[in-house]
Amino acid sequence: MTTVDTRQTIDYDRIFLGGEWTAPTTGDRIQVHSATTHELVGSVPEGREEDIDAAVAAARTAFDDPSGWAHFTPTQRGEALERFAKALEARGAETARRVTVQNGMPTWLSQQWEQGFPPMLVRFFVDLVKQTQEEIRPGLLGKQTMVIRKPIGVVGQIVPWNVPQAITFLGLAPALAAGCTVVLKPSPETVLDAFLLAEAAEDAGLPAGVVNVIPGGREVGAYLVSHPGVDKVSFTGSTAAGRKVAAACGELLRPVTLELGGKSAAVILDDADLDSQLEDFFGNTMINNGQVCWTSTRILVPSSRYDEITGTLADLYSGLTVGDPLDPATKVGPLVSERQRERVEGYIAVGKQEARLLVGGGRPHGIDQGWFVEPTVFADVDPKARIAQEEIFGPVLSIIRYEDEQQATRIANDSDYGLGGSVWTSDSDRGEAFARTVRSGTFGVNGYANDPVAPFGGVKASGLGRELGPEGLAAFQEIKTIYLDRPNA
Ligand code: NAD
Protein backbone atom coordinates (compact mmCIF):
# COMPACT_ATOMS: atom_id res chain seq x y z
CA MET A 1 0.00 0.00 0.00
CA THR A 2 1.42 3.37 -0.97
CA THR A 3 1.73 5.67 2.01
CA VAL A 4 1.40 9.39 1.79
CA ASP A 5 4.39 11.11 3.34
CA THR A 6 2.85 13.07 6.21
CA ARG A 7 5.94 15.27 6.39
CA GLN A 8 4.84 16.70 3.07
CA THR A 9 1.29 17.70 3.79
CA ILE A 10 -0.26 20.22 1.42
CA ASP A 11 -1.14 23.24 3.49
CA TYR A 12 -2.58 26.58 2.44
CA ASP A 13 -2.98 29.54 4.76
CA ARG A 14 -4.89 31.84 2.40
CA ILE A 15 -7.97 31.62 0.22
CA PHE A 16 -8.34 32.84 -3.37
CA LEU A 17 -10.83 35.64 -3.82
CA GLY A 18 -10.84 38.86 -5.76
CA GLY A 19 -7.76 37.70 -7.67
CA GLU A 20 -5.61 37.52 -4.53
CA TRP A 21 -4.62 35.05 -1.90
CA THR A 22 -6.42 36.55 1.06
CA ALA A 23 -6.18 35.92 4.81
CA PRO A 24 -9.35 34.11 5.96
CA THR A 25 -11.71 35.62 8.52
CA THR A 26 -10.98 33.06 11.22
CA GLY A 27 -8.19 30.63 12.06
CA ASP A 28 -10.48 27.60 11.60
CA ARG A 29 -9.10 24.95 9.29
CA ILE A 30 -10.34 22.02 7.22
CA GLN A 31 -8.13 18.96 7.48
CA VAL A 32 -8.06 16.48 4.62
CA HIS A 33 -7.22 12.80 5.12
CA SER A 34 -6.23 10.05 2.73
CA ALA A 35 -9.12 7.67 1.99
CA THR A 36 -6.55 4.88 1.69
CA THR A 37 -4.33 5.38 4.73
CA HIS A 38 -6.33 7.85 6.89
CA GLU A 39 -3.20 9.99 7.16
CA LEU A 40 -3.45 13.76 7.15
CA VAL A 41 -2.61 14.90 3.62
CA GLY A 42 -3.26 18.60 3.89
CA SER A 43 -5.25 21.45 5.33
CA VAL A 44 -6.81 24.71 4.18
CA PRO A 45 -8.56 27.64 5.89
CA GLU A 46 -12.26 27.07 6.50
CA GLY A 47 -14.25 29.85 4.90
CA ARG A 48 -16.94 31.68 6.87
CA GLU A 49 -19.89 33.87 5.97
CA GLU A 50 -17.66 36.96 5.86
CA ASP A 51 -15.41 35.22 3.32
CA ILE A 52 -18.44 34.43 1.16
CA ASP A 53 -19.49 38.09 1.45
CA ALA A 54 -16.06 39.20 0.25
CA ALA A 55 -15.99 36.65 -2.59
CA VAL A 56 -19.48 37.54 -3.81
CA ALA A 57 -18.58 41.25 -3.67
CA ALA A 58 -15.46 40.57 -5.74
CA ALA A 59 -17.45 38.50 -8.25
CA ARG A 60 -20.10 41.26 -8.42
CA THR A 61 -17.51 43.97 -9.05
CA ALA A 62 -15.89 41.87 -11.76
CA PHE A 63 -19.25 41.17 -13.39
CA ASP A 64 -20.46 44.77 -13.25
CA ASP A 65 -17.23 46.27 -14.63
CA PRO A 66 -18.45 47.97 -17.85
CA SER A 67 -15.26 47.02 -19.68
CA GLY A 68 -14.76 43.76 -17.79
CA TRP A 69 -15.28 40.02 -18.23
CA ALA A 70 -18.98 40.08 -19.05
CA HIS A 71 -18.32 42.63 -21.80
CA PHE A 72 -15.30 40.94 -23.36
CA THR A 73 -15.93 39.55 -26.82
CA PRO A 74 -16.15 35.76 -26.94
CA THR A 75 -12.70 35.82 -28.60
CA GLN A 76 -11.17 37.89 -25.77
CA ARG A 77 -12.64 35.57 -23.16
CA GLY A 78 -11.52 32.64 -25.28
CA GLU A 79 -7.90 33.83 -25.18
CA ALA A 80 -7.98 34.15 -21.38
CA LEU A 81 -9.69 30.80 -21.03
CA GLU A 82 -7.16 29.13 -23.32
CA ARG A 83 -4.48 30.31 -20.87
CA PHE A 84 -6.63 28.86 -18.09
CA ALA A 85 -6.91 25.52 -19.93
CA LYS A 86 -3.12 25.42 -20.34
CA ALA A 87 -2.59 26.30 -16.67
CA LEU A 88 -4.96 23.47 -15.72
CA GLU A 89 -3.06 21.08 -17.99
CA ALA A 90 0.21 22.08 -16.34
CA ARG A 91 -1.31 21.01 -12.99
CA GLY A 92 -3.29 18.08 -14.40
CA ALA A 93 -1.20 15.21 -13.09
CA GLU A 94 -1.06 16.72 -9.61
CA THR A 95 -4.81 17.40 -9.71
CA ALA A 96 -5.48 13.75 -10.52
CA ARG A 97 -3.11 12.61 -7.77
CA ARG A 98 -4.71 14.84 -5.15
CA VAL A 99 -8.20 13.60 -6.04
CA THR A 100 -7.09 9.97 -5.84
CA VAL A 101 -5.44 10.48 -2.47
CA GLN A 102 -8.43 12.36 -1.05
CA ASN A 103 -11.40 10.33 -2.27
CA GLY A 104 -9.99 6.98 -3.43
CA MET A 105 -10.75 7.39 -7.15
CA PRO A 106 -8.55 4.87 -9.01
CA THR A 107 -5.66 6.66 -10.66
CA TRP A 108 -6.48 5.53 -14.23
CA LEU A 109 -9.86 7.19 -13.78
CA SER A 110 -8.69 10.42 -12.13
CA GLN A 111 -6.27 10.86 -15.02
CA GLN A 112 -9.17 10.65 -17.48
CA TRP A 113 -11.86 12.54 -15.59
CA GLU A 114 -10.09 14.93 -13.25
CA GLN A 115 -7.02 15.67 -15.36
CA GLY A 116 -8.50 15.32 -18.85
CA PHE A 117 -12.02 16.73 -18.62
CA PRO A 118 -11.48 20.26 -17.21
CA PRO A 119 -9.34 21.71 -20.05
CA MET A 120 -11.43 19.86 -22.63
CA LEU A 121 -14.63 21.39 -21.24
CA VAL A 122 -13.14 24.89 -21.11
CA ARG A 123 -12.21 24.69 -24.80
CA PHE A 124 -15.53 23.10 -25.76
CA PHE A 125 -17.58 25.92 -24.22
CA VAL A 126 -15.30 28.64 -25.58
CA ASP A 127 -15.97 27.28 -29.08
CA LEU A 128 -19.68 26.98 -28.40
CA VAL A 129 -19.98 30.62 -27.28
CA LYS A 130 -18.19 31.75 -30.42
CA GLN A 131 -20.72 29.86 -32.54
CA THR A 132 -23.74 31.31 -30.72
CA GLN A 133 -25.27 34.00 -32.88
CA GLU A 134 -27.70 36.76 -32.16
CA GLU A 135 -30.93 35.88 -33.86
CA ILE A 136 -33.28 38.02 -35.94
CA ARG A 137 -36.84 36.70 -36.28
CA PRO A 138 -39.50 37.98 -38.64
CA GLY A 139 -42.32 39.13 -36.35
CA LEU A 140 -46.01 38.28 -36.56
CA LEU A 141 -46.82 41.92 -35.83
CA GLY A 142 -45.02 43.34 -38.86
CA LYS A 143 -41.61 44.20 -37.41
CA GLN A 144 -38.53 42.11 -36.72
CA THR A 145 -37.47 40.95 -33.27
CA MET A 146 -33.95 40.28 -32.07
CA VAL A 147 -33.06 37.59 -29.51
CA ILE A 148 -29.74 37.98 -27.72
CA ARG A 149 -27.99 36.05 -24.95
CA LYS A 150 -26.29 37.72 -22.02
CA PRO A 151 -24.33 36.16 -19.15
CA ILE A 152 -26.67 35.49 -16.24
CA GLY A 153 -24.45 37.15 -13.63
CA VAL A 154 -22.69 36.04 -10.45
CA VAL A 155 -22.86 32.27 -10.05
CA GLY A 156 -22.71 30.45 -6.71
CA GLN A 157 -21.45 26.95 -7.45
CA ILE A 158 -21.48 24.06 -4.94
CA VAL A 159 -19.92 20.71 -5.78
CA PRO A 160 -19.57 17.28 -4.12
CA TRP A 161 -16.48 15.18 -3.40
CA ASN A 162 -17.00 12.21 -5.68
CA VAL A 163 -15.71 13.65 -8.99
CA PRO A 164 -14.74 17.11 -7.77
CA GLN A 165 -12.91 18.58 -10.76
CA ALA A 166 -14.93 17.24 -13.69
CA ILE A 167 -18.17 18.17 -11.91
CA THR A 168 -16.87 21.65 -11.14
CA PHE A 169 -16.10 22.23 -14.81
CA LEU A 170 -19.55 21.05 -15.94
CA GLY A 171 -20.69 24.37 -14.46
CA LEU A 172 -17.57 26.52 -14.29
CA ALA A 173 -16.55 26.11 -17.94
CA PRO A 174 -19.88 27.26 -19.48
CA ALA A 175 -20.33 29.95 -16.81
CA LEU A 176 -16.95 31.52 -17.57
CA ALA A 177 -17.30 31.12 -21.33
CA ALA A 178 -20.71 32.84 -21.17
CA GLY A 179 -19.20 35.80 -19.28
CA CYS A 180 -20.35 35.01 -15.73
CA THR A 181 -18.22 35.31 -12.62
CA VAL A 182 -18.18 32.48 -10.09
CA VAL A 183 -17.90 31.81 -6.37
CA LEU A 184 -17.06 28.11 -6.01
CA LYS A 185 -17.59 26.20 -2.79
CA PRO A 186 -15.89 22.82 -2.98
CA SER A 187 -16.63 19.93 -0.65
CA PRO A 188 -14.47 19.74 2.50
CA GLU A 189 -13.45 16.13 1.72
CA THR A 190 -11.80 17.14 -1.56
CA VAL A 191 -10.70 20.70 -1.19
CA LEU A 192 -7.03 20.39 -2.11
CA ASP A 193 -7.68 20.00 -5.85
CA ALA A 194 -9.83 23.15 -5.79
CA PHE A 195 -6.77 25.11 -4.68
CA LEU A 196 -4.91 23.95 -7.79
CA LEU A 197 -7.83 25.30 -9.82
CA ALA A 198 -7.43 28.65 -8.02
CA GLU A 199 -3.70 28.63 -8.76
CA ALA A 200 -4.46 27.96 -12.42
CA ALA A 201 -6.93 30.89 -12.54
CA GLU A 202 -4.26 33.17 -11.05
CA ASP A 203 -1.56 31.83 -13.36
CA ALA A 204 -3.79 32.39 -16.41
CA GLY A 205 -4.33 36.01 -15.39
CA LEU A 206 -8.12 35.77 -15.29
CA PRO A 207 -9.37 39.20 -14.19
CA ALA A 208 -9.71 39.65 -10.43
CA GLY A 209 -12.97 38.28 -9.04
CA VAL A 210 -13.87 36.14 -12.07
CA VAL A 211 -13.06 32.94 -10.14
CA ASN A 212 -13.21 32.78 -6.32
CA VAL A 213 -12.85 29.63 -4.22
CA ILE A 214 -14.24 29.48 -0.67
CA PRO A 215 -13.78 26.14 1.13
CA GLY A 216 -16.43 25.24 3.65
CA GLY A 217 -19.20 22.92 4.74
CA ARG A 218 -22.94 22.92 4.21
CA GLU A 219 -23.65 26.05 6.31
CA VAL A 220 -21.31 28.09 4.17
CA GLY A 221 -22.91 26.49 1.10
CA ALA A 222 -26.40 27.42 2.29
CA TYR A 223 -25.23 30.97 2.95
CA LEU A 224 -23.87 31.22 -0.60
CA VAL A 225 -27.12 29.88 -2.09
CA SER A 226 -29.19 32.62 -0.43
CA HIS A 227 -26.67 35.43 -0.77
CA PRO A 228 -28.31 38.58 -2.20
CA GLY A 229 -25.36 39.14 -4.55
CA VAL A 230 -25.78 35.79 -6.33
CA ASP A 231 -27.80 35.63 -9.56
CA LYS A 232 -27.70 31.89 -10.29
CA VAL A 233 -27.01 28.74 -8.28
CA SER A 234 -25.39 25.62 -9.68
CA PHE A 235 -25.64 22.74 -7.21
CA THR A 236 -24.44 19.15 -7.50
CA GLY A 237 -24.95 16.84 -4.54
CA SER A 238 -27.50 14.72 -2.74
CA THR A 239 -31.23 14.95 -3.39
CA ALA A 240 -31.82 15.81 0.30
CA ALA A 241 -29.54 18.85 0.11
CA GLY A 242 -30.85 19.69 -3.36
CA ARG A 243 -34.39 20.03 -2.00
CA LYS A 244 -33.15 22.60 0.55
CA VAL A 245 -31.26 24.49 -2.15
CA ALA A 246 -34.35 24.41 -4.39
CA ALA A 247 -36.55 25.72 -1.55
CA ALA A 248 -34.19 28.63 -0.89
CA CYS A 249 -33.98 29.46 -4.59
CA GLY A 250 -37.75 29.11 -4.97
CA GLU A 251 -38.32 31.69 -2.26
CA LEU A 252 -35.85 34.05 -3.94
CA LEU A 253 -37.02 33.24 -7.49
CA ARG A 254 -33.37 32.53 -8.21
CA PRO A 255 -32.48 30.34 -11.21
CA VAL A 256 -30.91 27.05 -10.14
CA THR A 257 -29.48 23.97 -11.80
CA LEU A 258 -29.66 20.83 -9.64
CA GLU A 259 -27.68 17.66 -10.38
CA LEU A 260 -28.73 15.19 -7.70
CA GLY A 261 -28.86 11.50 -6.88
CA GLY A 262 -29.66 8.46 -8.98
CA LYS A 263 -30.62 4.79 -8.99
CA SER A 264 -30.31 3.94 -12.65
CA ALA A 265 -30.99 0.60 -14.34
CA ALA A 266 -28.74 -1.47 -16.62
CA VAL A 267 -31.16 -3.61 -18.62
CA ILE A 268 -29.63 -6.72 -20.15
CA LEU A 269 -31.81 -7.93 -23.04
CA ASP A 270 -32.12 -11.62 -23.87
CA ASP A 271 -29.83 -11.31 -26.93
CA ALA A 272 -26.97 -9.58 -25.09
CA ASP A 273 -23.40 -10.73 -25.58
CA LEU A 274 -22.21 -9.61 -22.16
CA ASP A 275 -18.92 -11.53 -22.25
CA SER A 276 -17.55 -9.15 -24.90
CA GLN A 277 -18.74 -6.05 -23.00
CA LEU A 278 -17.61 -6.68 -19.44
CA GLU A 279 -15.23 -3.73 -19.26
CA ASP A 280 -17.94 -1.29 -20.40
CA PHE A 281 -20.48 -2.96 -18.15
CA PHE A 282 -18.21 -2.49 -15.14
CA GLY A 283 -17.73 1.14 -16.23
CA ASN A 284 -21.47 1.72 -16.23
CA THR A 285 -22.18 0.03 -12.92
CA MET A 286 -19.29 0.32 -10.44
CA ILE A 287 -16.86 2.91 -11.74
CA ASN A 288 -15.21 5.17 -9.12
CA ASN A 289 -15.92 2.61 -6.39
CA GLY A 290 -19.64 3.06 -6.99
CA GLN A 291 -19.51 6.74 -6.07
CA VAL A 292 -21.05 8.19 -9.23
CA CYS A 293 -24.56 9.60 -9.51
CA TRP A 294 -25.39 8.11 -12.93
CA THR A 295 -24.14 4.54 -12.41
CA SER A 296 -26.62 1.77 -13.14
CA THR A 297 -26.83 0.12 -9.74
CA ARG A 298 -29.90 -1.93 -10.56
CA ILE A 299 -29.13 -4.72 -13.04
CA LEU A 300 -32.19 -6.15 -14.80
CA VAL A 301 -31.62 -9.69 -16.06
CA PRO A 302 -34.06 -11.66 -18.30
CA SER A 303 -35.61 -14.73 -16.72
CA SER A 304 -34.71 -16.82 -19.79
CA ARG A 305 -30.96 -16.36 -19.09
CA TYR A 306 -31.03 -15.50 -15.40
CA ASP A 307 -28.68 -18.16 -13.99
CA GLU A 308 -26.13 -17.85 -16.80
CA ILE A 309 -25.93 -14.03 -16.67
CA THR A 310 -25.95 -13.94 -12.89
CA GLY A 311 -22.97 -16.32 -13.00
CA THR A 312 -21.14 -14.03 -15.45
CA LEU A 313 -21.77 -11.04 -13.21
CA ALA A 314 -20.61 -12.96 -10.12
CA ASP A 315 -17.32 -13.74 -11.89
CA LEU A 316 -16.93 -10.11 -13.02
CA TYR A 317 -17.44 -8.45 -9.64
CA SER A 318 -15.62 -11.07 -7.54
CA GLY A 319 -12.59 -10.79 -9.84
CA LEU A 320 -12.01 -7.04 -9.52
CA THR A 321 -8.68 -5.88 -8.12
CA VAL A 322 -9.35 -3.96 -4.91
CA GLY A 323 -6.57 -1.92 -3.34
CA ASP A 324 -4.47 1.21 -3.38
CA PRO A 325 -6.09 3.63 -5.84
CA LEU A 326 -2.66 5.06 -6.71
CA ASP A 327 -1.74 1.65 -8.18
CA PRO A 328 -2.69 1.66 -11.90
CA ALA A 329 -3.83 -1.97 -11.62
CA THR A 330 -6.51 -1.16 -9.04
CA LYS A 331 -10.10 -1.32 -10.25
CA VAL A 332 -11.85 -0.52 -6.97
CA GLY A 333 -10.40 1.75 -4.31
CA PRO A 334 -11.68 2.84 -0.91
CA LEU A 335 -14.72 4.97 -0.19
CA VAL A 336 -14.17 8.63 0.59
CA SER A 337 -14.66 8.58 4.36
CA GLU A 338 -15.58 6.60 7.43
CA ARG A 339 -19.06 8.14 7.35
CA GLN A 340 -19.57 6.98 3.77
CA ARG A 341 -18.38 3.46 4.59
CA GLU A 342 -20.78 3.29 7.55
CA ARG A 343 -23.61 4.32 5.25
CA VAL A 344 -22.71 1.72 2.62
CA GLU A 345 -22.22 -1.04 5.19
CA GLY A 346 -25.62 -0.15 6.64
CA TYR A 347 -27.18 -0.81 3.23
CA ILE A 348 -25.25 -4.08 2.87
CA ALA A 349 -26.76 -5.19 6.20
CA VAL A 350 -30.23 -4.28 4.88
CA GLY A 351 -29.50 -6.16 1.65
CA LYS A 352 -28.61 -9.33 3.56
CA GLN A 353 -32.13 -9.25 5.02
CA GLU A 354 -33.83 -8.41 1.74
CA ALA A 355 -32.06 -10.53 -0.91
CA ARG A 356 -29.47 -13.21 -1.71
CA LEU A 357 -25.85 -12.13 -1.27
CA LEU A 358 -24.02 -13.16 -4.45
CA VAL A 359 -20.63 -11.42 -4.16
CA GLY A 360 -18.73 -9.65 -1.36
CA GLY A 361 -20.68 -8.22 1.54
CA GLY A 362 -17.75 -7.43 3.84
CA ARG A 363 -14.39 -5.70 3.95
CA PRO A 364 -11.64 -6.98 1.65
CA HIS A 365 -9.25 -9.47 3.21
CA GLY A 366 -5.65 -8.43 3.72
CA ILE A 367 -6.32 -4.69 3.69
CA ASP A 368 -6.19 -3.35 7.21
CA GLN A 369 -6.59 0.37 6.62
CA GLY A 370 -8.58 2.61 4.29
CA TRP A 371 -12.35 2.96 3.94
CA PHE A 372 -12.71 -0.17 1.81
CA VAL A 373 -15.73 -2.37 1.26
CA GLU A 374 -15.77 -5.36 -1.05
CA PRO A 375 -17.52 -5.10 -4.40
CA THR A 376 -20.92 -6.45 -3.39
CA VAL A 377 -23.74 -7.88 -5.50
CA PHE A 378 -27.15 -9.02 -4.37
CA ALA A 379 -29.29 -11.34 -6.52
CA ASP A 380 -33.05 -12.06 -6.53
CA VAL A 381 -33.73 -8.48 -5.41
CA ASP A 382 -37.34 -7.38 -5.26
CA PRO A 383 -37.77 -4.14 -7.28
CA LYS A 384 -39.44 -2.58 -4.23
CA ALA A 385 -36.64 -3.53 -1.81
CA ARG A 386 -34.80 -0.66 -0.13
CA ILE A 387 -31.52 -1.65 -1.79
CA ALA A 388 -33.30 -1.40 -5.16
CA GLN A 389 -34.92 1.95 -4.41
CA GLU A 390 -32.45 4.00 -2.36
CA GLU A 391 -29.16 5.46 -3.54
CA ILE A 392 -26.29 3.64 -1.78
CA PHE A 393 -23.30 5.43 -3.37
CA GLY A 394 -20.82 2.60 -2.99
CA PRO A 395 -19.83 -0.61 -4.82
CA VAL A 396 -23.15 -2.36 -4.17
CA LEU A 397 -25.40 -3.68 -6.96
CA SER A 398 -28.84 -5.28 -7.09
CA ILE A 399 -29.76 -7.92 -9.66
CA ILE A 400 -33.50 -7.96 -10.47
CA ARG A 401 -35.21 -10.60 -12.61
CA TYR A 402 -37.69 -9.66 -15.35
CA GLU A 403 -39.92 -11.66 -17.71
CA ASP A 404 -40.31 -9.44 -20.79
CA GLU A 405 -39.24 -6.03 -22.10
CA GLN A 406 -42.45 -4.31 -20.98
CA GLN A 407 -41.83 -5.47 -17.44
CA ALA A 408 -38.18 -4.37 -17.69
CA THR A 409 -39.35 -0.87 -18.63
CA ARG A 410 -41.84 -0.82 -15.75
CA ILE A 411 -39.14 -1.86 -13.26
CA ALA A 412 -36.60 0.61 -14.67
CA ASN A 413 -39.18 3.39 -14.32
CA ASP A 414 -40.23 2.32 -10.82
CA SER A 415 -37.83 4.75 -9.16
CA ASP A 416 -37.91 8.16 -7.54
CA TYR A 417 -34.86 8.96 -9.65
CA GLY A 418 -34.26 9.38 -13.39
CA LEU A 419 -30.67 10.25 -14.20
CA GLY A 420 -28.98 7.55 -16.33
CA GLY A 421 -29.38 3.94 -17.40
CA SER A 422 -28.28 1.57 -20.11
CA VAL A 423 -29.41 -1.32 -22.28
CA TRP A 424 -27.23 -4.23 -23.39
CA THR A 425 -28.10 -6.08 -26.59
CA SER A 426 -26.66 -7.55 -29.81
CA ASP A 427 -29.17 -5.50 -31.80
CA SER A 428 -28.47 -1.77 -31.57
CA ASP A 429 -31.85 -0.87 -33.17
CA ARG A 430 -33.61 -2.85 -30.47
CA GLY A 431 -31.44 -1.08 -27.90
CA GLU A 432 -32.35 2.35 -29.25
CA ALA A 433 -36.05 1.48 -29.18
CA PHE A 434 -35.74 0.31 -25.58
CA ALA A 435 -33.75 3.43 -24.60
CA ARG A 436 -36.76 5.59 -25.55
CA THR A 437 -39.02 3.78 -23.07
CA VAL A 438 -37.12 4.66 -19.88
CA ARG A 439 -37.89 7.91 -18.09
CA SER A 440 -34.45 9.39 -17.46
CA GLY A 441 -32.39 12.37 -18.55
CA THR A 442 -29.72 10.23 -20.20
CA PHE A 443 -29.40 6.61 -21.36
CA GLY A 444 -26.74 4.49 -23.07
CA VAL A 445 -26.88 1.65 -25.58
CA ASN A 446 -24.13 -0.93 -24.92
CA GLY A 447 -22.20 1.57 -22.83
CA TYR A 448 -22.59 4.95 -21.17
CA ALA A 449 -20.41 8.02 -21.57
CA ASN A 450 -21.26 11.66 -20.84
CA ASP A 451 -20.38 13.11 -24.22
CA PRO A 452 -19.94 16.89 -23.74
CA VAL A 453 -21.88 17.70 -26.93
CA ALA A 454 -25.17 16.52 -25.45
CA PRO A 455 -27.13 17.64 -22.38
CA PHE A 456 -26.63 15.75 -19.12
CA GLY A 457 -29.04 15.84 -16.21
CA GLY A 458 -31.93 14.15 -14.51
CA VAL A 459 -35.71 14.00 -14.23
CA LYS A 460 -37.78 13.36 -11.09
CA ALA A 461 -35.66 13.45 -7.90
CA SER A 462 -32.43 13.44 -9.93
CA GLY A 463 -32.55 17.16 -10.56
CA LEU A 464 -33.60 20.18 -12.54
CA GLY A 465 -31.99 21.56 -15.67
CA ARG A 466 -29.15 20.32 -17.81
CA GLU A 467 -25.39 20.63 -18.02
CA LEU A 468 -23.19 20.10 -21.11
CA GLY A 469 -24.10 20.77 -24.72
CA PRO A 470 -25.67 24.06 -25.85
CA GLU A 471 -28.30 23.51 -23.15
CA GLY A 472 -25.60 23.58 -20.49
CA LEU A 473 -24.34 26.90 -21.83
CA ALA A 474 -27.87 28.34 -21.96
CA ALA A 475 -28.16 27.63 -18.22
CA PHE A 476 -25.69 30.48 -17.65
CA GLN A 477 -27.28 32.90 -20.08
CA GLU A 478 -30.27 35.20 -19.96
CA ILE A 479 -32.31 35.46 -23.11
CA LYS A 480 -33.32 38.99 -24.00
CA THR A 481 -35.72 40.03 -26.73
CA ILE A 482 -35.45 43.42 -28.44
CA TYR A 483 -38.47 44.45 -30.52
CA LEU A 484 -36.80 46.20 -33.43
CA ASP A 485 -37.98 49.22 -35.35
CA ARG A 486 -37.37 47.37 -38.60
CA PRO A 487 -40.04 46.01 -40.92
CA ASN A 488 -39.93 42.32 -41.78
CA ALA A 489 -37.70 41.75 -44.79
P1 NAD B 1 -24.07 16.52 -0.24
O1 NAD B 1 -25.40 16.95 -0.75
O2 NAD B 1 -23.97 16.14 1.17
O3 NAD B 1 -23.00 17.68 -0.48
C1 NAD B 1 -22.73 18.21 -1.77
C2 NAD B 1 -22.20 19.63 -1.62
O4 NAD B 1 -23.26 20.44 -1.12
C3 NAD B 1 -21.07 19.78 -0.61
O5 NAD B 1 -20.19 20.78 -1.08
C4 NAD B 1 -21.78 20.23 0.66
O6 NAD B 1 -20.94 20.96 1.52
C5 NAD B 1 -22.89 21.10 0.09
N1 NAD B 1 -24.12 21.18 0.85
C6 NAD B 1 -24.72 20.22 1.60
N2 NAD B 1 -25.89 20.67 2.08
C7 NAD B 1 -26.06 21.92 1.61
C8 NAD B 1 -27.09 22.90 1.73
N3 NAD B 1 -28.20 22.68 2.46
N4 NAD B 1 -26.95 24.08 1.08
C9 NAD B 1 -25.84 24.32 0.33
N5 NAD B 1 -24.83 23.45 0.19
C10 NAD B 1 -24.93 22.25 0.82
O7 NAD B 1 -23.62 15.34 -1.23
P2 NAD B 1 -22.27 14.50 -1.18
O8 NAD B 1 -22.42 13.42 -0.17
O9 NAD B 1 -21.10 15.40 -1.08
O10 NAD B 1 -22.27 13.89 -2.66
C11 NAD B 1 -22.92 12.72 -2.98
C12 NAD B 1 -24.27 12.99 -3.63
O11 NAD B 1 -24.11 13.82 -4.77
C13 NAD B 1 -24.94 11.75 -4.13
O12 NAD B 1 -26.31 11.77 -3.81
C14 NAD B 1 -24.77 11.82 -5.63
O13 NAD B 1 -25.71 11.09 -6.37
C15 NAD B 1 -24.83 13.26 -5.87
N6 NAD B 1 -24.16 13.62 -7.13
C16 NAD B 1 -24.93 13.97 -8.21
C17 NAD B 1 -24.32 14.24 -9.44
C18 NAD B 1 -25.13 14.61 -10.65
O14 NAD B 1 -24.56 15.12 -11.62
N7 NAD B 1 -26.43 14.37 -10.68
C19 NAD B 1 -22.95 14.17 -9.55
C20 NAD B 1 -22.20 13.80 -8.44
C21 NAD B 1 -22.83 13.53 -7.23
Coordinates of C-alpha atoms in Angstrom, one line a residue, residues 1-11 32 34 37-42 97 101 192 326:
M1 CA 0.0 0.0 0.0
T2 CA 1.4 3.4 -1.0
T3 CA 1.7 5.7 2.0
V4 CA 1.4 9.4 1.8
D5 CA 4.4 11.1 3.3
T6 CA 2.9 13.1 6.2
R7 CA 5.9 15.3 6.4
Q8 CA 4.8 16.7 3.1
T9 CA 1.3 17.7 3.8
I10 CA -0.3 20.2 1.4
D11 CA -1.1 23.2 3.5
V32 CA -8.1 16.5 4.6
S34 CA -6.2 10.0 2.7
T37 CA -4.3 5.4 4.7
H38 CA -6.3 7.9 6.9
E39 CA -3.2 10.0 7.2
L40 CA -3.5 13.8 7.2
V41 CA -2.6 14.9 3.6
G42 CA -3.3 18.6 3.9
R97 CA -3.1 12.6 -7.8
V101 CA -5.4 10.5 -2.5
L192 CA -7.0 20.4 -2.1
L326 CA -2.7 5.1 -6.7

